[in-house]
Amino acid sequence: MATSFNFLLLLLLLLLAGSTAAFPNFFLSPSFYSYTCPQLQGIVRSTMKEVIRNDTTNIGAGLLRLFFHDCFAGGCDASVLLDDTPEFVGEKTAPPNRNSLRGFEVIDLIKKRVEAACPRTVSCADILALTARDSVALLHGPRWKVWLGRSDSMAVDQNAATFSLPGPGSNLPILLAMFAAKGFSARDMVALSGAHTLGRSHCSLYRDRIHGDSNIDPAFSAALRATCPLSAANATATAPFDRTPERFDNWYFKDLVAFRGLMKSDQALYGGGLVDPLVEIYSEDNEAFGRDFAEAMVKLGNLSPLFGFYREIRLNCRKVNA
Ligand code: HEM
């Protein structure tokens, strides 16, 4: 009796381990495809090199964000890649993602090459995880070991995509709470936010801040107001999150300390709040940032559901298998 109780308890713990990032995921392993697809990491790496060499759009930023939005909304199961169908409305068109997420064609290209080498073997969720890692590494950021063995969901959860992701107006207590709910510490949250060292934001998402906030460098807001006026609904103007948007470095944190955070949720990390000391450390120590970011990205990849019937290795990342 006691033995079966202990077994059930262990099973429960393993289940929990799959749903929060704080625990290692016992079902993933860096060598998961060592025998079934040893070419995998080489294919992803060489394709990403090719893509980034020919890229003018900073697509690595888009691919890193794609992984975050997949994992944070119901686990790292590639649900974010599914196109809408007459039967269901997918996560791609949820408000935080619509007309904003990008990089889907790169995932299609990598998946095509991986399928040619190792048919029906590698999940789209694992391809996303490797692509995020290689994007960061190729843009001069840290590298980390990617744990593999995820499978792809056969269902989408637009509600999860709508409500689990933080927004550009989120304040510090909300950010801390949203990340804590998934097992992330304040340190993880701050380090992961440093992903905004890459890429840009649309005017509509930082307009309120540059026209209304007082915790902002006046020269910075004045320069941005020229291309993002309060009156015009200029949704196409964009601005970089930090001054080196194509290089993974700690300028994001240096800019926060100078009150040059682009969105309200960026500046929420600095200026009299609980996590100021972390922002200051990262602003002065690029290596510490890289180390903590890499560690938190592994945890992000642990947000992976373990059980359920609606799981498969998708052949085309945009749709469930027939
Ligand atoms: C902390 C809370 C976060 C909030 C509130 C937030 C919100 C946003 C918003 C509103 C944008 C701009 C989207 C657009 O203009 O279309 C953006 C861009 C971006 N986010 Fe976040 N994000 C957060 C955390 C993260 C994390 C944890 C990562 C990755 C680990 C990430 C990676 C990115 C990247 C790389 C971009 C630029 C994308 C591009 O250029 O295509 N973000 N984020």
Short mmCIF file of C-alpha atoms and ligand atoms in Angstrom, two decimals:
data_model
loop_
_atom_site.label_atom_id
_atom_site.label_comp_id
_atom_site.label_asym_id
_atom_site.label_seq_id
_atom_site.Cartn_x
_atom_site.Cartn_y
_atom_site.Cartn_z
CA MET A 1 0.00 0.00 0.00
CA ALA A 2 2.75 2.41 1.09
CA THR A 3 4.75 1.48 -2.03
CA SER A 4 1.92 2.25 -4.42
CA PHE A 5 1.27 5.53 -2.56
CA ASN A 6 4.95 6.46 -3.00
CA PHE A 7 4.73 5.54 -6.67
CA LEU A 8 1.68 7.77 -7.14
CA LEU A 9 3.43 10.59 -5.34
CA LEU A 10 6.45 10.24 -7.60
CA LEU A 11 4.21 10.21 -10.66
CA LEU A 12 2.50 13.38 -9.47
CA LEU A 13 5.86 15.06 -8.95
CA LEU A 14 6.96 14.06 -12.44
CA LEU A 15 3.76 15.50 -13.86
CA LEU A 16 4.33 18.76 -12.02
CA ALA A 17 7.90 18.79 -13.25
CA GLY A 18 6.61 19.05 -16.77
CA SER A 19 4.35 21.97 -16.08
CA THR A 20 6.58 24.40 -14.22
CA ALA A 21 9.97 25.62 -15.22
CA ALA A 22 11.53 25.39 -11.79
CA PHE A 23 11.97 21.62 -12.02
CA PRO A 24 14.14 19.82 -14.54
CA ASN A 25 12.10 17.98 -17.12
CA PHE A 26 12.90 14.30 -16.65
CA PHE A 27 11.61 13.39 -20.07
CA LEU A 28 13.93 15.65 -22.07
CA SER A 29 17.59 15.02 -22.83
CA PRO A 30 20.29 16.81 -24.85
CA SER A 31 21.05 13.50 -26.61
CA PHE A 32 17.44 12.59 -27.42
CA TYR A 33 18.09 12.38 -31.19
CA SER A 34 21.67 11.07 -31.00
CA TYR A 35 20.71 7.81 -32.70
CA THR A 36 17.54 8.73 -34.55
CA CYS A 37 18.71 12.01 -36.10
CA PRO A 38 22.36 12.78 -35.42
CA GLN A 39 22.34 15.39 -38.22
CA LEU A 40 19.67 17.50 -36.51
CA GLN A 41 21.76 20.12 -34.74
CA GLY A 42 24.03 20.53 -37.79
CA ILE A 43 21.05 21.09 -40.08
CA VAL A 44 19.53 23.71 -37.79
CA ARG A 45 22.84 25.45 -37.25
CA SER A 46 23.84 25.62 -40.93
CA THR A 47 20.38 26.76 -42.01
CA MET A 48 20.34 29.46 -39.33
CA LYS A 49 23.79 30.64 -40.44
CA GLU A 50 22.56 30.87 -44.02
CA VAL A 51 19.33 32.65 -42.97
CA ILE A 52 21.09 35.20 -40.76
CA ARG A 53 23.82 35.85 -43.35
CA ASN A 54 21.19 36.80 -45.96
CA ASP A 55 18.81 38.55 -43.56
CA THR A 56 17.99 42.25 -43.47
CA THR A 57 15.06 42.01 -41.05
CA ASN A 58 16.74 40.88 -37.83
CA ILE A 59 14.84 37.61 -38.10
CA GLY A 60 16.79 36.05 -35.20
CA ALA A 61 14.83 38.37 -32.89
CA GLY A 62 11.56 37.08 -34.31
CA LEU A 63 12.62 33.45 -33.83
CA LEU A 64 13.65 33.97 -30.21
CA ARG A 65 10.28 35.57 -29.46
CA LEU A 66 8.45 32.75 -31.24
CA PHE A 67 9.89 30.26 -28.77
CA PHE A 68 8.91 32.41 -25.77
CA HIS A 69 5.34 32.81 -27.02
CA ASP A 70 5.06 29.08 -27.71
CA CYS A 71 6.35 28.03 -24.29
CA PHE A 72 4.52 30.60 -22.19
CA ALA A 73 1.13 29.77 -23.67
CA GLY A 74 0.47 26.18 -22.65
CA GLY A 75 4.00 24.76 -22.89
CA CYS A 76 6.67 24.31 -25.55
CA ASP A 77 4.57 22.24 -27.94
CA ALA A 78 4.72 24.22 -31.20
CA SER A 79 1.05 25.14 -30.84
CA VAL A 80 1.97 28.69 -31.85
CA LEU A 81 2.93 27.43 -35.32
CA LEU A 82 -0.50 26.05 -36.20
CA ASP A 83 -2.44 28.02 -38.81
CA ASP A 84 -6.11 28.82 -38.22
CA THR A 85 -8.51 26.32 -39.80
CA PRO A 86 -12.30 26.24 -40.20
CA GLU A 87 -12.33 23.96 -37.11
CA PHE A 88 -10.22 26.07 -34.76
CA VAL A 89 -8.79 29.53 -34.31
CA GLY A 90 -5.11 29.23 -33.49
CA GLU A 91 -2.67 31.10 -31.27
CA LYS A 92 -1.12 32.94 -34.21
CA THR A 93 -4.07 35.31 -34.32
CA ALA A 94 -4.36 35.87 -30.56
CA PRO A 95 -3.89 39.60 -29.77
CA PRO A 96 -0.25 39.39 -28.52
CA ASN A 97 0.74 37.49 -31.69
CA ARG A 98 -1.38 38.85 -34.54
CA ASN A 99 0.63 40.83 -37.13
CA SER A 100 3.55 40.66 -34.76
CA LEU A 101 5.10 37.19 -34.51
CA ARG A 102 7.43 36.32 -37.35
CA GLY A 103 9.92 33.70 -38.49
CA PHE A 104 7.41 31.01 -39.51
CA GLU A 105 9.01 30.54 -42.97
CA VAL A 106 12.39 29.86 -41.36
CA ILE A 107 10.85 27.10 -39.24
CA ASP A 108 9.22 25.68 -42.40
CA LEU A 109 12.57 25.64 -44.19
CA ILE A 110 14.38 23.93 -41.31
CA LYS A 111 11.56 21.42 -40.86
CA LYS A 112 11.70 20.56 -44.58
CA ARG A 113 15.43 19.87 -44.38
CA VAL A 114 15.10 17.89 -41.16
CA GLU A 115 12.25 15.80 -42.61
CA ALA A 116 14.40 15.03 -45.67
CA ALA A 117 17.20 13.74 -43.42
CA CYS A 118 15.14 12.10 -40.65
CA PRO A 119 11.52 11.55 -41.67
CA ARG A 120 8.81 11.66 -38.97
CA THR A 121 11.34 11.91 -36.16
CA VAL A 122 11.91 15.44 -34.92
CA SER A 123 9.17 17.60 -33.42
CA CYS A 124 8.51 21.18 -34.49
CA ALA A 125 8.70 22.09 -30.78
CA ASP A 126 12.31 20.88 -30.63
CA ILE A 127 13.15 22.70 -33.86
CA LEU A 128 11.82 25.92 -32.29
CA ALA A 129 13.98 25.39 -29.20
CA LEU A 130 17.14 24.84 -31.29
CA THR A 131 16.35 27.76 -33.56
CA ALA A 132 15.97 30.14 -30.60
CA ARG A 133 19.31 28.99 -29.18
CA ASP A 134 21.12 29.33 -32.51
CA SER A 135 19.60 32.76 -33.17
CA VAL A 136 21.05 34.06 -29.91
CA ALA A 137 24.42 32.34 -30.40
CA LEU A 138 24.81 33.63 -33.98
CA LEU A 139 23.97 37.16 -32.86
CA HIS A 140 26.93 37.11 -30.41
CA GLY A 141 24.97 35.92 -27.37
CA PRO A 142 25.53 32.89 -25.12
CA ARG A 143 25.06 29.24 -26.13
CA TRP A 144 23.33 26.63 -24.04
CA LYS A 145 22.62 22.93 -24.24
CA VAL A 146 19.11 22.39 -25.59
CA TRP A 147 17.15 19.58 -23.95
CA LEU A 148 15.15 17.68 -26.56
CA GLY A 149 12.32 15.17 -26.84
CA ARG A 150 9.23 17.38 -26.89
CA SER A 151 6.27 16.45 -29.00
CA ASP A 152 3.86 18.66 -30.93
CA SER A 153 0.38 19.45 -29.77
CA MET A 154 -2.64 18.64 -31.88
CA ALA A 155 -4.68 21.39 -30.27
CA VAL A 156 -4.35 25.12 -29.79
CA ASP A 157 -5.30 27.30 -26.88
CA GLN A 158 -6.02 30.84 -28.00
CA ASN A 159 -7.05 31.78 -24.47
CA ALA A 160 -3.63 30.78 -23.13
CA ALA A 161 -1.97 32.91 -25.81
CA THR A 162 -4.28 35.82 -25.04
CA PHE A 163 -4.04 35.77 -21.25
CA SER A 164 -0.71 34.17 -20.24
CA LEU A 165 1.62 36.53 -22.06
CA PRO A 166 2.67 39.79 -20.44
CA GLY A 167 1.80 42.98 -22.32
CA PRO A 168 3.70 46.20 -23.10
CA GLY A 169 1.84 48.04 -20.31
CA SER A 170 2.55 45.45 -17.59
CA ASN A 171 3.98 46.84 -14.34
CA LEU A 172 6.56 45.11 -12.14
CA PRO A 173 4.14 43.25 -9.78
CA ILE A 174 2.30 41.87 -12.81
CA LEU A 175 5.50 40.78 -14.53
CA LEU A 176 6.78 39.11 -11.37
CA ALA A 177 3.45 37.37 -10.81
CA MET A 178 3.08 36.13 -14.40
CA PHE A 179 6.57 34.63 -14.41
CA ALA A 180 6.29 33.27 -10.86
CA ALA A 181 3.09 31.48 -11.88
CA LYS A 182 5.22 29.43 -14.27
CA GLY A 183 8.02 28.75 -11.81
CA PHE A 184 10.39 31.59 -12.68
CA SER A 185 12.26 33.64 -10.09
CA ALA A 186 12.66 37.42 -10.26
CA ARG A 187 16.20 36.83 -11.52
CA ASP A 188 14.91 34.56 -14.32
CA MET A 189 12.31 37.14 -15.28
CA VAL A 190 14.82 40.00 -15.47
CA ALA A 191 17.36 37.91 -17.38
CA LEU A 192 14.72 36.69 -19.85
CA SER A 193 13.50 40.25 -20.39
CA GLY A 194 17.01 40.93 -21.62
CA ALA A 195 15.88 39.19 -24.83
CA HIS A 196 14.79 42.71 -25.73
CA THR A 197 18.44 43.34 -26.50
CA LEU A 198 17.30 42.09 -29.93
CA GLY A 199 14.58 43.42 -32.18
CA ARG A 200 12.06 46.21 -32.32
CA SER A 201 8.60 47.21 -31.21
CA HIS A 202 5.72 48.83 -33.09
CA CYS A 203 4.82 52.45 -32.30
CA SER A 204 1.35 51.54 -30.99
CA LEU A 205 3.02 49.60 -28.14
CA TYR A 206 5.31 52.37 -26.86
CA ARG A 207 3.29 55.45 -27.90
CA ASP A 208 1.69 55.98 -24.47
CA ARG A 209 5.07 55.78 -22.79
CA ILE A 210 6.90 58.31 -24.95
CA HIS A 211 4.00 60.78 -24.79
CA GLY A 212 2.96 60.39 -21.18
CA ASP A 213 5.57 58.86 -18.85
CA SER A 214 7.82 60.94 -16.61
CA ASN A 215 10.37 58.17 -15.90
CA ILE A 216 11.91 58.57 -19.34
CA ASP A 217 15.00 60.38 -20.66
CA PRO A 218 13.52 63.53 -22.33
CA ALA A 219 15.94 63.45 -25.28
CA PHE A 220 15.05 59.79 -25.93
CA SER A 221 11.29 60.37 -25.87
CA ALA A 222 11.55 63.53 -28.00
CA ALA A 223 13.46 61.65 -30.72
CA LEU A 224 10.91 58.83 -30.76
CA ARG A 225 7.92 61.20 -30.83
CA ALA A 226 9.05 62.42 -34.26
CA THR A 227 8.21 59.06 -35.85
CA CYS A 228 5.47 57.97 -33.44
CA PRO A 229 3.13 60.92 -32.92
CA LEU A 230 0.19 60.77 -30.53
CA SER A 231 -2.34 61.77 -33.15
CA ALA A 232 -1.55 59.66 -36.22
CA ALA A 233 -2.46 56.01 -36.05
CA ASN A 234 0.94 55.17 -37.50
CA ALA A 235 1.05 51.49 -36.75
CA THR A 236 3.97 50.79 -39.06
CA ALA A 237 6.68 52.88 -37.34
CA THR A 238 8.99 50.79 -35.20
CA ALA A 239 11.87 51.47 -32.81
CA PRO A 240 14.63 49.24 -31.43
CA PHE A 241 14.48 48.14 -27.80
CA ASP A 242 18.10 49.15 -27.25
CA ARG A 243 20.83 50.84 -29.20
CA THR A 244 22.27 47.58 -30.59
CA PRO A 245 19.13 45.67 -31.74
CA GLU A 246 21.08 43.25 -33.93
CA ARG A 247 23.58 42.24 -31.29
CA PHE A 248 22.85 40.17 -28.20
CA ASP A 249 24.55 42.20 -25.45
CA ASN A 250 23.73 44.06 -22.23
CA TRP A 251 22.88 47.42 -23.81
CA TYR A 252 19.21 46.77 -22.99
CA PHE A 253 20.07 47.02 -19.28
CA LYS A 254 22.40 50.00 -19.74
CA ASP A 255 19.52 51.76 -21.50
CA LEU A 256 17.10 50.92 -18.66
CA VAL A 257 19.47 52.47 -16.14
CA ALA A 258 19.52 55.59 -18.36
CA PHE A 259 15.68 55.57 -18.41
CA ARG A 260 15.66 54.70 -22.09
CA GLY A 261 13.42 51.66 -21.80
CA LEU A 262 11.14 51.54 -24.85
CA MET A 263 7.91 50.08 -23.47
CA LYS A 264 6.37 50.65 -20.03
CA SER A 265 7.03 46.97 -19.24
CA ASP A 266 10.73 47.45 -20.05
CA GLN A 267 11.22 50.47 -17.80
CA ALA A 268 9.11 48.74 -15.10
CA LEU A 269 12.26 46.71 -14.35
CA TYR A 270 14.19 49.77 -13.23
CA GLY A 271 13.55 52.92 -11.24
CA GLY A 272 12.89 52.33 -7.56
CA GLY A 273 11.59 48.77 -7.74
CA LEU A 274 12.62 45.44 -6.23
CA VAL A 275 14.74 44.25 -9.15
CA ASP A 276 16.85 47.41 -9.62
CA PRO A 277 19.97 45.66 -8.24
CA LEU A 278 19.69 42.90 -10.88
CA VAL A 279 19.31 45.42 -13.69
CA GLU A 280 22.37 47.25 -12.42
CA ILE A 281 24.41 44.03 -12.24
CA TYR A 282 23.49 43.06 -15.80
CA SER A 283 24.14 46.59 -17.07
CA GLU A 284 27.69 46.31 -15.80
CA ASP A 285 28.40 42.64 -16.42
CA ASN A 286 27.58 41.22 -19.84
CA GLU A 287 28.85 37.77 -18.85
CA ALA A 288 26.59 37.56 -15.81
CA PHE A 289 23.66 38.47 -18.02
CA GLY A 290 24.61 35.85 -20.62
CA ARG A 291 24.97 33.15 -17.97
CA ASP A 292 21.63 33.88 -16.29
CA PHE A 293 19.87 34.26 -19.63
CA ALA A 294 21.13 30.88 -20.84
CA GLU A 295 20.03 29.22 -17.59
CA ALA A 296 16.59 30.80 -17.77
CA MET A 297 16.17 29.77 -21.41
CA VAL A 298 16.72 26.13 -20.42
CA LYS A 299 14.00 26.56 -17.81
CA LEU A 300 11.75 28.17 -20.40
CA GLY A 301 12.20 25.05 -22.51
CA ASN A 302 10.99 22.93 -19.57
CA LEU A 303 7.51 24.40 -19.89
CA SER A 304 6.42 21.33 -21.70
CA PRO A 305 3.33 19.24 -21.16
CA LEU A 306 4.22 15.59 -20.69
CA PHE A 307 1.10 13.57 -21.14
CA GLY A 308 -2.08 13.62 -23.14
CA PHE A 309 -3.51 12.06 -26.24
CA TYR A 310 -3.26 15.11 -28.44
CA ARG A 311 0.43 14.81 -29.21
CA GLU A 312 2.41 13.87 -32.31
CA ILE A 313 5.47 14.61 -34.45
CA ARG A 314 3.96 17.00 -36.97
CA LEU A 315 5.04 16.59 -40.60
CA ASN A 316 4.22 20.18 -41.46
CA CYS A 317 4.64 22.57 -38.55
CA ARG A 318 1.63 24.64 -39.66
CA LYS A 319 -0.96 21.87 -39.42
CA VAL A 320 -1.76 18.73 -37.49
CA ASN A 321 -1.16 15.45 -39.36
CA ALA A 322 -4.08 14.14 -41.36
C1 HEM B 1 8.85 40.47 -19.69
C2 HEM B 1 7.75 40.57 -20.36
C3 HEM B 1 7.68 40.80 -21.84
C4 HEM B 1 6.82 41.65 -22.46
C5 HEM B 1 5.79 42.54 -21.81
C6 HEM B 1 7.10 41.57 -23.88
C7 HEM B 1 6.41 42.25 -24.86
C8 HEM B 1 6.87 42.42 -26.15
C9 HEM B 1 6.27 43.29 -27.12
C10 HEM B 1 4.99 44.08 -26.91
C11 HEM B 1 7.05 43.25 -28.23
C12 HEM B 1 6.86 44.06 -29.52
C13 HEM B 1 6.00 43.34 -30.51
C14 HEM B 1 5.70 44.15 -31.74
O1 HEM B 1 5.96 45.34 -31.80
O2 HEM B 1 5.14 43.55 -32.69
C15 HEM B 1 8.13 42.34 -27.97
C16 HEM B 1 9.14 42.05 -28.85
C17 HEM B 1 10.11 41.10 -28.60
N1 HEM B 1 10.17 40.24 -27.51
FE1 HEM B 1 9.16 40.48 -25.80
N2 HEM B 1 8.11 40.67 -24.08
C18 HEM B 1 8.48 40.17 -22.87
C19 HEM B 1 9.42 39.18 -22.64
C20 HEM B 1 10.14 38.57 -23.63
C21 HEM B 1 10.91 37.38 -23.48
C22 HEM B 1 11.00 36.57 -22.18
C23 HEM B 1 11.48 37.11 -24.68
C24 HEM B 1 12.36 35.95 -25.09
C25 HEM B 1 12.97 35.14 -24.27
C26 HEM B 1 11.10 38.18 -25.58
C27 HEM B 1 11.57 38.36 -26.86
C28 HEM B 1 11.23 39.41 -27.67
C29 HEM B 1 11.94 39.76 -28.88
C30 HEM B 1 13.22 39.12 -29.37
C31 HEM B 1 11.23 40.81 -29.48
C32 HEM B 1 11.54 41.49 -30.80
C33 HEM B 1 10.80 40.71 -31.87
C34 HEM B 1 11.02 41.17 -33.28
O3 HEM B 1 11.84 42.06 -33.54
O4 HEM B 1 10.34 40.57 -34.15
N3 HEM B 1 10.25 39.01 -24.92
N4 HEM B 1 7.98 41.83 -26.71
#
